[in-house]
Amino acid sequence: LSMAAKKAPLYIIDGSFETQNQLSPEQIGSVTILDSAEAVYIYGERASGGVVVIRTKEFENKNYKKNKAIFDHNQLVKDIKA
């Protein structure tokens, strides 16, 4: 009998594919874990060991500021048109 080797999960850190997580806990803003079935459906066979999606605090802060600026701009345009 042979045991199948368990595949390591694929890490996606701020949108970049990584083979391991090298972040300190203080850097991590959020984590989403996808089981192997979900992961393979979305990312293909390379994700058969599952996927750990990590967003750093820095990434979340940049995106928040960017999205807030877009929202503020869109709101301003609506206010001018009103």
Coordinates of C-alpha atoms in Angstrom, one line a residue:
L1 CA 0.0 0.0 0.0
S2 CA 1.2 3.5 -0.8
M3 CA -0.2 6.7 0.6
A4 CA -0.8 9.6 -1.8
A5 CA 1.3 12.6 -0.9
K6 CA -0.7 15.5 0.3
K7 CA -0.3 18.5 -1.8
A8 CA 0.6 21.8 -0.2
P9 CA -1.8 24.6 -0.6
L10 CA -1.3 27.4 -3.1
Y11 CA -0.9 30.8 -1.4
I12 CA -2.2 33.9 -3.1
I13 CA -0.8 37.0 -1.4
D14 CA -2.2 40.3 -2.5
G15 CA -3.1 38.7 -5.9
S16 CA 0.3 37.1 -6.5
F17 CA 0.8 33.3 -6.5
E18 CA 3.2 32.0 -3.9
T19 CA 4.3 28.5 -2.8
Q20 CA 4.4 29.5 0.9
N21 CA 3.4 32.2 3.3
Q22 CA 6.4 34.3 4.5
L23 CA 4.4 37.0 6.1
S24 CA 4.4 37.8 9.8
P25 CA 1.0 37.7 11.6
E26 CA 1.2 41.5 12.0
Q27 CA 1.2 42.0 8.2
I28 CA -2.0 39.9 7.6
G29 CA -5.2 41.8 7.1
S30 CA -7.5 39.0 6.1
V31 CA -7.4 35.3 5.1
T32 CA -9.8 33.2 3.0
I33 CA -9.3 29.5 2.7
L34 CA -10.7 27.5 -0.2
D35 CA -11.0 23.8 -0.1
S36 CA -9.5 21.7 -2.9
A37 CA -12.8 21.4 -4.9
E38 CA -13.4 25.2 -4.8
A39 CA -9.8 25.9 -5.5
V40 CA -9.5 23.6 -8.5
Y41 CA -12.7 25.0 -10.0
I42 CA -11.3 28.6 -9.7
Y43 CA -7.5 28.2 -10.1
G44 CA -7.1 24.8 -11.9
E45 CA -5.2 21.7 -11.0
R46 CA -2.3 23.6 -9.4
A47 CA -4.6 24.4 -6.6
S48 CA -5.6 20.8 -5.8
G49 CA -4.1 21.2 -2.3
G50 CA -6.4 24.1 -1.6
V51 CA -5.8 27.8 -1.7
V52 CA -5.1 30.3 1.1
V53 CA -5.9 33.8 -0.1
I54 CA -4.1 36.4 2.1
R55 CA -4.5 40.2 1.9
T56 CA -2.0 42.2 3.8
K57 CA -3.0 45.2 5.8
E58 CA -1.0 47.4 3.4
F59 CA -2.9 46.0 0.4
E60 CA -6.3 46.5 2.1
N61 CA -5.5 50.1 3.1
K62 CA -4.3 51.0 -0.5
N63 CA -7.5 49.5 -2.0
Y64 CA -9.7 51.2 0.6
K65 CA -8.2 54.6 -0.2
K66 CA -8.5 53.9 -4.0
N67 CA -12.1 52.7 -3.8
K68 CA -13.0 55.6 -1.5
A69 CA -11.5 58.0 -4.0
I70 CA -13.5 56.5 -6.8
F71 CA -16.7 56.5 -4.7
D72 CA -16.1 60.2 -3.7
H73 CA -15.5 61.1 -7.3
N74 CA -18.7 59.3 -8.5
Q75 CA -20.7 60.9 -5.7
L76 CA -19.4 64.4 -6.7
V77 CA -20.4 63.8 -10.3
K78 CA -23.9 62.8 -9.1
D79 CA -24.1 65.9 -6.9
I80 CA -23.1 68.1 -9.8
K81 CA -25.7 66.5 -12.1
A82 CA -28.5 66.8 -9.5

